[in-house]
Short mmCIF file of C-alpha atoms in Angstrom, two decimals:
data_model
loop_
_atom_site.label_atom_id
_atom_site.label_comp_id
_atom_site.label_asym_id
_atom_site.label_seq_id
_atom_site.Cartn_x
_atom_site.Cartn_y
_atom_site.Cartn_z
CA MET A 1 53.63 -7.93 16.47
CA MET A 2 55.95 -8.01 19.12
CA ILE A 3 54.59 -9.41 22.78
CA LEU A 4 56.94 -7.77 25.43
CA ALA A 5 54.38 -9.83 28.41
CA ALA A 6 52.02 -12.83 27.85
CA SER A 7 48.32 -11.02 28.09
CA SER A 8 50.04 -7.61 29.15
CA CYS A 9 51.48 -5.32 26.98
CA ARG A 10 51.65 -5.40 23.19
CA LEU A 11 53.56 -3.00 21.00
CA PHE A 12 51.85 -2.65 17.69
CA LYS A 13 52.93 -0.61 14.70
CA THR A 14 52.93 3.17 15.12
CA THR A 15 55.56 5.86 14.51
CA ASN A 16 59.30 6.23 14.49
CA THR A 17 61.43 8.71 17.03
CA ALA A 18 64.50 10.56 16.59
CA ARG A 19 67.55 9.18 18.27
CA VAL A 20 68.19 12.24 20.49
CA SER A 21 66.06 12.87 23.22
CA SER A 22 63.71 15.23 23.88
CA PRO A 23 61.56 17.14 26.89
CA SER A 24 58.86 16.56 24.36
CA PRO A 25 59.58 14.15 21.78
CA ARG A 26 57.14 14.04 18.67
CA VAL A 27 57.09 10.87 17.33
CA ALA A 28 56.56 10.34 13.29
CA LEU A 29 57.45 7.49 10.23
CA THR A 30 56.33 3.72 10.98
CA SER A 31 57.19 2.32 14.73
CA PHE A 32 55.10 0.46 17.66
CA SER A 33 52.94 2.21 20.25
CA LEU A 34 51.25 0.26 23.48
CA ALA A 35 48.02 -1.29 22.76
CA ILE A 36 47.70 -1.19 27.17
CA LYS A 37 49.00 1.81 28.66
CA ALA A 38 49.65 2.60 32.47
CA SER A 39 46.82 4.52 34.62
CA ALA A 40 46.73 7.84 33.31
CA ARG A 41 50.26 10.16 34.77
CA ARG A 42 48.36 12.57 37.02
CA PHE A 43 51.85 13.64 37.49
CA ARG A 44 55.62 13.73 36.40
CA CYS A 45 58.28 12.06 38.72
CA VAL A 46 61.40 10.21 38.38
CA VAL A 47 61.33 6.71 38.84
CA TYR A 48 61.02 3.41 37.09
CA CYS A 49 57.69 1.14 37.43
CA ALA A 50 55.91 -1.29 35.87
CA SER A 51 52.29 -1.43 34.69
CA LYS A 52 49.80 -2.79 37.35
CA GLU A 53 48.18 -5.30 35.57
CA ARG A 54 51.26 -7.73 35.89
CA GLY A 55 51.46 -7.20 39.99
CA MET A 56 53.28 -8.59 42.10
CA ALA A 57 50.78 -10.65 43.52
CA GLU A 58 51.28 -12.47 40.06
CA MET A 59 54.88 -13.84 41.28
CA VAL A 60 54.08 -14.59 45.26
CA GLU A 61 50.86 -16.23 44.78
CA GLU A 62 51.68 -18.12 41.60
CA LYS A 63 48.28 -17.57 40.63
CA LYS A 64 49.72 -15.97 37.11
CA GLU A 65 53.31 -16.48 36.19
CA THR A 66 54.83 -13.69 34.74
CA THR A 67 56.52 -14.33 31.83
CA VAL A 68 57.70 -12.21 28.93
CA GLU A 69 57.73 -13.47 25.35
CA ALA A 70 59.22 -12.08 22.25
CA ALA A 71 57.15 -13.08 19.74
CA VAL A 72 58.02 -11.03 16.53
CA ALA A 73 55.93 -11.69 13.42
CA SER A 74 58.22 -12.16 9.71
CA SER A 75 58.24 -9.32 7.78
CA SER A 76 60.36 -8.22 4.71
CA ALA A 77 64.17 -6.51 5.37
CA SER A 78 62.41 -3.33 3.87
CA GLU A 79 59.89 -3.77 7.15
CA THR A 80 62.71 -4.80 9.90
CA SER A 81 64.71 -1.39 8.19
CA GLU A 82 61.65 0.80 8.87
CA LEU A 83 60.84 -0.70 12.81
CA GLY A 84 64.44 0.09 13.46
CA HIS A 85 64.88 -3.94 14.62
CA SER A 86 67.35 -6.68 14.15
CA ARG A 87 66.33 -10.29 13.54
CA THR A 88 69.30 -11.42 14.73
CA PHE A 89 68.38 -11.50 18.06
CA LEU A 90 64.78 -10.97 17.61
CA ASP A 91 64.23 -14.40 15.79
CA ALA A 92 66.54 -16.42 18.03
CA ARG A 93 64.63 -19.32 19.27
CA THR A 94 67.68 -20.97 21.46
CA ASP A 95 70.05 -19.37 24.43
CA GLN A 96 72.21 -20.56 21.47
CA ASP A 97 71.07 -18.70 18.49
CA LEU A 98 71.66 -15.46 21.16
CA LEU A 99 75.34 -16.51 21.98
CA LEU A 100 75.79 -17.24 17.71
CA GLY A 101 74.41 -14.06 17.36
CA ILE A 102 76.70 -12.21 19.26
CA ARG A 103 79.61 -13.74 18.06
CA LYS A 104 77.79 -13.21 14.13
CA GLU A 105 77.64 -9.53 14.70
CA MET A 106 81.20 -9.12 16.26
CA GLU A 107 82.88 -10.93 13.84
CA ALA A 108 80.72 -9.12 10.36
CA GLY A 109 82.31 -5.76 12.14
CA ARG A 110 78.93 -4.32 13.65
CA LEU A 111 79.60 -4.86 17.55
CA PRO A 112 83.02 -4.31 19.00
CA LEU A 113 84.91 -6.69 20.90
CA ASN A 114 84.00 -4.99 24.63
CA VAL A 115 80.55 -4.80 24.06
CA ALA A 116 80.00 -8.10 22.16
CA GLN A 117 81.88 -9.74 25.50
CA GLY A 118 79.45 -7.45 27.79
CA MET A 119 76.69 -8.80 26.45
CA GLU A 120 77.80 -12.22 26.29
CA GLU A 121 78.73 -11.60 29.99
CA LEU A 122 75.19 -9.72 30.79
CA TYR A 123 73.34 -12.85 29.11
CA GLN A 124 75.17 -15.72 31.62
CA ASN A 125 74.50 -13.59 34.98
CA TYR A 126 71.13 -12.76 34.10
CA ARG A 127 70.38 -16.56 33.37
CA ASN A 128 72.00 -17.32 36.23
CA ALA A 129 70.01 -15.18 38.08
CA VAL A 130 66.92 -15.79 37.01
CA PHE A 131 66.98 -19.35 37.56
CA GLN A 132 67.96 -18.77 40.71
CA SER A 133 63.99 -17.89 41.63
CA GLY A 134 63.05 -21.47 40.80
CA ASN A 135 60.22 -19.85 38.38
CA PRO A 136 59.32 -22.80 36.12
CA LYS A 137 58.96 -20.45 33.28
CA ALA A 138 62.76 -19.37 33.94
CA GLU A 139 63.91 -20.51 30.48
CA GLU A 140 61.59 -18.98 28.39
CA LEU A 141 61.80 -15.35 30.97
CA VAL A 142 65.86 -15.30 30.18
CA LEU A 143 65.30 -15.95 26.34
CA SER A 144 62.64 -13.10 25.64
CA ASN A 145 63.99 -10.89 28.17
CA MET A 146 67.53 -11.24 26.26
CA ALA A 147 65.91 -11.62 23.49
CA VAL A 148 64.91 -7.58 23.52
CA LEU A 149 67.30 -6.35 25.13
CA LEU A 150 69.97 -7.86 23.31
CA ASP A 151 68.21 -6.02 19.56
CA ARG A 152 67.96 -3.00 21.74
CA ILE A 153 71.50 -2.55 22.33
CA PHE A 154 72.87 -3.94 19.33
CA MET A 155 70.46 -1.08 17.35
CA ASP A 156 71.96 1.42 19.58
CA VAL A 157 75.55 0.84 18.78
CA LYS A 158 74.90 0.76 15.05
CA ASP A 159 72.64 4.49 15.80
CA PRO A 160 73.85 5.56 19.15
CA PHE A 161 70.83 7.53 21.10
CA VAL A 162 71.98 10.51 22.22
CA PHE A 163 70.68 11.99 25.86
CA LEU A 164 69.77 15.43 26.07
CA PRO A 165 70.10 17.17 29.42
CA TYR A 166 66.93 16.67 30.86
CA HIS A 167 65.29 13.45 28.98
CA LYS A 168 61.62 12.58 29.00
CA ALA A 169 61.08 8.58 29.00
CA ILE A 170 61.11 6.86 25.85
CA ARG A 171 57.53 5.17 25.89
CA GLU A 172 56.93 4.86 21.97
CA PRO A 173 57.96 3.86 19.34
CA PHE A 174 59.32 1.01 21.77
CA ASP A 175 58.58 1.37 25.49
CA TYR A 176 61.61 0.96 27.16
CA TYR A 177 60.28 2.12 30.37
CA MET A 178 57.88 -1.39 29.94
CA PHE A 179 60.46 -3.15 29.03
CA VAL A 180 62.73 -2.60 32.24
CA GLN A 181 60.18 -3.70 34.69
CA SER A 182 59.58 -6.87 32.95
CA TYR A 183 63.60 -7.06 33.12
CA ILE A 184 64.19 -6.81 36.54
CA ARG A 185 60.97 -7.84 37.82
CA PRO A 186 62.36 -11.98 38.01
CA LEU A 187 65.45 -10.45 39.86
CA ILE A 188 63.35 -9.45 42.76
CA ASP A 189 62.00 -11.99 45.33
CA PHE A 190 58.53 -10.51 46.60
CA ARG A 191 58.81 -12.70 49.62
CA ASP A 192 61.66 -11.22 51.48
CA SER A 193 60.91 -7.67 49.85
CA TYR A 194 59.53 -4.65 52.00
CA VAL A 195 58.26 -1.03 51.92
CA GLY A 196 58.84 1.01 55.07
CA ASN A 197 56.15 3.51 55.85
CA ILE A 198 53.64 3.15 52.67
CA SER A 199 51.57 6.13 54.60
CA LEU A 200 53.94 8.44 53.74
CA PHE A 201 53.87 7.65 50.17
CA TYR A 202 49.80 8.31 49.94
CA GLU A 203 50.94 11.75 51.75
CA MET A 204 53.38 12.44 49.00
CA GLU A 205 50.85 11.66 46.60
CA GLU A 206 48.55 14.27 47.90
CA LYS A 207 50.82 16.92 47.78
CA LEU A 208 52.01 16.06 44.48
CA GLU A 209 48.40 16.53 43.23
CA GLN A 210 47.84 19.93 45.07
CA GLY A 211 50.51 20.99 42.63
CA ASP A 212 53.69 21.21 44.96
CA ASN A 213 57.38 19.21 44.53
CA ILE A 214 58.64 16.82 46.36
CA VAL A 215 62.10 15.53 46.75
CA LEU A 216 63.81 12.33 47.67
CA MET A 217 66.96 12.18 49.46
CA SER A 218 68.40 8.72 48.71
CA ASN A 219 71.33 6.31 49.32
CA HIS A 220 71.90 4.55 46.32
CA GLN A 221 72.79 1.23 45.75
CA SER A 222 72.89 -0.36 42.46
CA GLU A 223 71.62 0.34 38.32
CA ALA A 224 68.41 -1.72 39.06
CA ASP A 225 67.42 1.27 41.81
CA PRO A 226 65.10 3.20 39.15
CA ALA A 227 63.42 -0.45 38.51
CA VAL A 228 62.66 -1.76 42.36
CA ILE A 229 61.15 1.62 43.58
CA PRO A 230 58.43 1.08 41.23
CA LEU A 231 57.86 -2.58 41.27
CA LEU A 232 57.50 -2.26 45.44
CA LEU A 233 54.84 0.58 44.68
CA GLU A 234 53.19 -0.96 42.09
CA THR A 235 50.27 -2.37 43.58
CA THR A 236 49.64 0.75 46.22
CA ASN A 237 51.34 4.04 44.63
CA PRO A 238 51.62 3.34 40.90
CA ASN A 239 51.79 7.10 39.90
CA ILE A 240 54.52 7.79 42.17
CA ALA A 241 56.04 4.57 40.94
CA GLU A 242 55.77 5.89 37.16
CA ASN A 243 56.25 9.19 36.92
CA LEU A 244 59.35 9.68 39.44
CA THR A 245 62.59 11.58 37.71
CA TYR A 246 66.07 10.60 38.30
CA VAL A 247 68.80 12.65 39.07
CA ALA A 248 71.35 10.48 36.73
CA GLY A 249 75.02 10.31 36.34
CA ASP A 250 76.95 10.30 33.26
CA ARG A 251 77.91 6.73 33.06
CA VAL A 252 73.33 5.17 32.59
CA ILE A 253 74.03 7.46 29.56
CA THR A 254 77.16 6.31 27.69
CA ASP A 255 77.48 2.91 28.47
CA PRO A 256 76.54 0.83 25.53
CA LEU A 257 75.02 -2.04 28.03
CA CYS A 258 72.73 0.39 30.66
CA LYS A 259 71.73 2.56 28.00
CA PRO A 260 68.44 0.82 26.78
CA PHE A 261 67.74 0.99 30.62
CA SER A 262 68.17 4.81 30.66
CA MET A 263 66.05 5.63 27.81
CA GLY A 264 62.78 4.29 29.89
CA ARG A 265 63.21 6.49 32.39
CA ASN A 266 62.74 10.02 33.10
CA LEU A 267 66.70 11.59 33.64
CA LEU A 268 67.87 14.84 34.31
CA CYS A 269 71.13 13.87 33.37
CA VAL A 270 74.66 14.81 35.72
CA TYR A 271 78.07 14.18 35.55
CA SER A 272 79.38 13.01 39.63
CA LYS A 273 82.05 14.60 41.33
CA LYS A 274 83.80 11.43 41.47
CA HIS A 275 84.01 11.22 37.90
CA MET A 276 84.38 14.87 36.91
CA ASN A 277 88.66 14.97 36.41
CA ASP A 278 88.63 11.75 35.15
CA VAL A 279 89.69 13.21 32.30
CA PRO A 280 91.36 16.42 32.93
CA GLU A 281 90.53 18.20 29.28
CA LEU A 282 86.82 17.28 29.38
CA ALA A 283 86.02 18.46 33.65
CA GLU A 284 84.89 22.14 31.85
CA MET A 285 82.68 20.72 29.66
CA LYS A 286 81.33 18.65 32.50
CA ARG A 287 80.88 21.52 34.42
CA LYS A 288 78.69 23.38 32.02
CA ALA A 289 76.45 20.28 31.12
CA ASN A 290 75.67 20.05 34.74
CA THR A 291 74.75 24.06 34.83
CA ARG A 292 72.87 23.20 31.84
CA SER A 293 70.99 20.63 34.00
CA LEU A 294 70.40 22.56 36.83
CA LYS A 295 68.65 24.97 34.46
CA GLU A 296 66.44 22.44 33.79
CA MET A 297 65.69 20.99 36.84
CA ALA A 298 65.13 24.58 37.91
CA LEU A 299 62.04 24.49 34.95
CA LEU A 300 60.57 21.75 36.32
CA LEU A 301 60.49 22.37 39.84
CA ARG A 302 58.50 25.47 38.67
CA GLU A 303 55.79 23.09 36.67
CA GLY A 304 55.49 22.12 40.12
CA SER A 305 53.67 18.47 40.97
CA ASN A 306 57.04 16.67 40.37
CA ILE A 307 59.01 14.02 42.33
CA ILE A 308 62.56 14.04 41.90
CA TRP A 309 64.99 11.20 43.21
CA ILE A 310 69.00 12.23 43.69
CA ALA A 311 71.62 10.63 45.67
CA PRO A 312 73.34 12.94 47.26
CA SER A 313 76.04 10.75 47.91
CA GLY A 314 77.40 11.53 44.05
CA GLY A 315 77.38 7.63 43.14
CA ARG A 316 76.38 3.80 44.80
CA ASP A 317 77.56 2.65 48.28
CA ARG A 318 80.16 0.37 48.61
CA PRO A 319 80.74 -2.05 51.15
CA ASP A 320 83.40 -1.75 54.12
CA PRO A 321 86.80 -2.85 52.99
CA VAL A 322 87.04 -4.99 55.67
CA THR A 323 83.45 -6.08 56.81
CA LYS A 324 82.16 -6.43 53.61
CA GLU A 325 78.81 -4.80 55.65
CA TRP A 326 76.64 -2.37 53.29
CA TYR A 327 76.43 0.69 54.25
CA PRO A 328 74.49 4.32 52.87
CA ALA A 329 77.34 6.48 51.28
CA PRO A 330 77.27 9.70 53.43
CA PHE A 331 75.53 12.96 51.71
CA ASP A 332 77.65 15.54 50.16
CA SER A 333 76.30 18.85 52.28
CA SER A 334 76.77 21.21 48.76
CA SER A 335 74.56 18.61 47.15
CA VAL A 336 71.62 19.11 49.32
CA ASP A 337 71.83 22.54 49.85
CA ASN A 338 71.97 22.99 45.83
CA MET A 339 68.57 20.91 45.69
CA ARG A 340 67.32 22.16 48.82
CA ARG A 341 67.56 26.04 47.24
CA LEU A 342 66.25 24.61 43.57
CA THR A 343 63.39 23.41 45.57
CA GLU A 344 62.66 26.42 48.15
CA HIS A 345 63.22 28.98 44.79
CA ALA A 346 60.89 27.09 42.51
CA GLY A 347 57.80 29.31 43.43
CA VAL A 348 55.79 26.37 44.33
CA PRO A 349 55.83 24.43 48.30
CA GLY A 350 58.38 21.88 47.98
CA HIS A 351 59.14 19.02 50.38
CA ILE A 352 61.99 17.00 51.02
CA TYR A 353 62.18 13.31 52.47
CA PRO A 354 64.96 10.87 53.32
CA PHE A 355 64.45 7.91 51.36
CA ALA A 356 66.39 4.46 52.04
CA ILE A 357 66.31 1.56 49.85
CA LEU A 358 68.09 -1.99 50.15
CA CYS A 359 68.73 -3.55 46.26
CA TYR A 360 72.87 -4.45 46.14
CA ASP A 361 72.12 -7.70 46.00
CA ILE A 362 70.24 -8.30 42.65
CA MET A 363 73.23 -6.19 40.55
CA PRO A 364 75.45 -5.18 42.82
CA PRO A 365 78.58 -2.11 42.01
CA PRO A 366 82.04 -3.13 41.68
CA PRO A 367 83.89 -3.23 44.72
CA GLN A 368 85.70 0.00 44.07
CA VAL A 369 85.18 3.13 42.07
CA GLU A 370 86.24 2.42 38.52
CA LYS A 371 87.58 5.31 35.67
CA GLU A 372 86.71 2.91 33.06
CA ILE A 373 83.26 2.54 31.44
CA GLY A 374 81.77 -0.95 31.12
CA GLU A 375 81.65 -2.92 35.07
CA LYS A 376 81.09 -6.64 34.85
CA ARG A 377 77.11 -6.56 36.13
CA VAL A 378 76.94 -9.66 38.69
CA MET A 379 73.01 -10.45 39.03
CA SER A 380 71.37 -12.61 41.65
CA PHE A 381 67.67 -13.25 42.60
CA HIS A 382 67.04 -11.27 46.45
CA GLY A 383 64.41 -9.82 48.33
CA THR A 384 64.39 -5.82 48.44
CA GLY A 385 63.36 -2.86 50.37
CA ILE A 386 62.57 0.64 49.96
CA SER A 387 61.62 3.11 52.98
CA VAL A 388 60.71 6.99 53.30
CA ALA A 389 60.34 9.27 56.67
CA PRO A 390 58.84 12.39 57.33
CA LYS A 391 59.74 15.19 55.61
CA ILE A 392 62.94 17.41 57.48
CA SER A 393 62.47 21.20 57.80
CA PHE A 394 65.26 23.21 56.81
CA ASP A 395 64.34 26.07 58.43
CA GLU A 396 63.40 24.01 61.69
CA ILE A 397 67.19 22.87 61.92
CA ALA A 398 69.00 26.23 60.96
CA ALA A 399 66.97 27.75 64.21
CA ALA A 400 69.31 25.77 66.20
CA CYS A 401 72.00 26.76 64.54
CA GLY A 402 74.88 29.34 64.79
CA ASN A 403 75.56 30.32 60.92
CA THR A 404 73.73 29.52 57.74
CA GLU A 405 76.95 26.51 57.00
CA GLU A 406 76.64 25.33 60.17
CA ALA A 407 73.13 24.55 59.37
CA LYS A 408 73.87 23.36 55.98
CA VAL A 409 76.08 20.45 57.96
CA ALA A 410 73.79 20.21 60.30
CA TYR A 411 70.41 20.02 57.95
CA THR A 412 72.65 17.32 55.42
CA GLN A 413 73.59 14.76 58.79
CA ALA A 414 69.61 14.99 59.81
CA LEU A 415 69.09 13.47 56.49
CA PHE A 416 71.75 11.01 56.17
CA ASP A 417 70.77 9.62 59.69
CA SER A 418 67.00 8.98 58.89
CA VAL A 419 68.25 7.02 55.39
CA ASN A 420 70.43 5.37 58.03
CA GLN A 421 68.15 4.28 60.56
CA GLN A 422 65.73 3.51 58.00
CA TYR A 423 68.35 1.21 55.61
CA THR A 424 69.10 -0.46 58.97
CA VAL A 425 65.52 -1.69 59.15
CA LEU A 426 65.71 -3.01 56.19
CA ASN A 427 68.48 -4.81 56.77
CA SER A 428 67.47 -6.21 59.59
CA ALA A 429 63.84 -7.19 57.43
CA ILE A 430 65.97 -8.64 54.55
CA HIS A 431 69.54 -10.10 55.35
CA GLY A 432 68.38 -10.38 59.39
CA ARG A 433 65.15 -12.71 58.16
CA LYS A 434 63.34 -11.14 60.66
CA GLY A 435 60.57 -9.61 58.08
CA LEU A 436 57.80 -7.88 59.24
CA LYS A 437 59.04 -7.97 62.73
CA ALA A 438 61.87 -5.55 62.29
CA SER A 439 59.31 -2.84 62.23
CA THR A 440 60.37 -0.36 64.89
CA PRO A 441 57.91 2.88 66.31
CA THR A 442 59.44 4.93 63.01
CA VAL A 443 59.51 2.31 60.41
CA SER A 444 56.37 0.15 59.75
CA LEU A 445 57.15 -2.27 57.33
CA SER A 446 54.67 -3.62 54.93
CA GLN A 447 54.29 -6.37 51.73
CA SER A 448 51.08 -4.79 50.05
CA TRP A 449 51.04 -7.58 47.26
CA LEU A 450 50.36 -10.57 49.30
#
């Protein structure tokens, strides 16, 4: 039995799944499943979330320490193989055990050099970030979280998982979703984190319950975005938090160090325009793959009661090369319009909301867009924030424009302007140290976990 969180989620033997994602994955053979499930999922969404049982108040008020243990019962070699785990990392009792395990598997030829180096670097950076929090259980958290993550990375190198255009979060036999929440949680300073316009999240829940679709047009800051959003919503809107679906770039489904995080999320997998021609001979394949993903998205929207997160900038925000200040990257009008038309033609009501996120401090991307897979993961303990603004109607904006093309540009700009306004408030609260006093008439900040 593996314990992913003290007195929270336990994994028991059940069945094993295929190594290819499926819109409706079936369970077969022997594996693990959660004994404690999150609250009933009322709608499908694209986002990362955590269980209510280990809420943010536990970290802030310190009534209970959020700890993660990787306690694995001894088993025979045949059981180990059957369960799809490696004793190399799960049996580790010290940080040196983990590091020696990486080197042992590399020397045995079971880990490529670049992956082994990335795993060791990831361990060191994660350890440093968690220790910044001052959490008295930091050492235990790091050891248990990294043991499970390194095990998942190693097993995927041995038997690579292949993502389909529409990937449903894998909750069993291993609950990747819950693990990622446990992994990212220690990086967030909840005392200096904020949610803007919480009432609108309740509004979105009501629309989802009525069968409507919701689209969040958002900026994108880090690989941790899909975990930060649900962690900040888990005490108020757990159903949105857990069921959100992401429009995700190909990098998060191909990088060995990133794949375990992606496997626990609902994803619509696409190739970003920024990387479409990195390898010219693959450009046509990427375009065809994107067409398949658009078809999957259309089917999803026709079902109704779905919430989809998309970053129409086509990638993560980057700091200004001169001022070093961070701002949301401009939205691409064709991406916004494609999403809008899919939403309008779904046959059920759809609503598009501008959404802002600030979390680059905990896991910033490289300064420039890189072509090669395998970026350096820098981490730190820091405050984060999310905010949503009232939905914006395309028809209302189009009525004031001279033609359709002008309307597309104006609509994209309206969404982007709203995201920027919300981002400025979050930035003032977190980096400007104004806290809740940074609230404005249009962006009301709150901390529901306090």
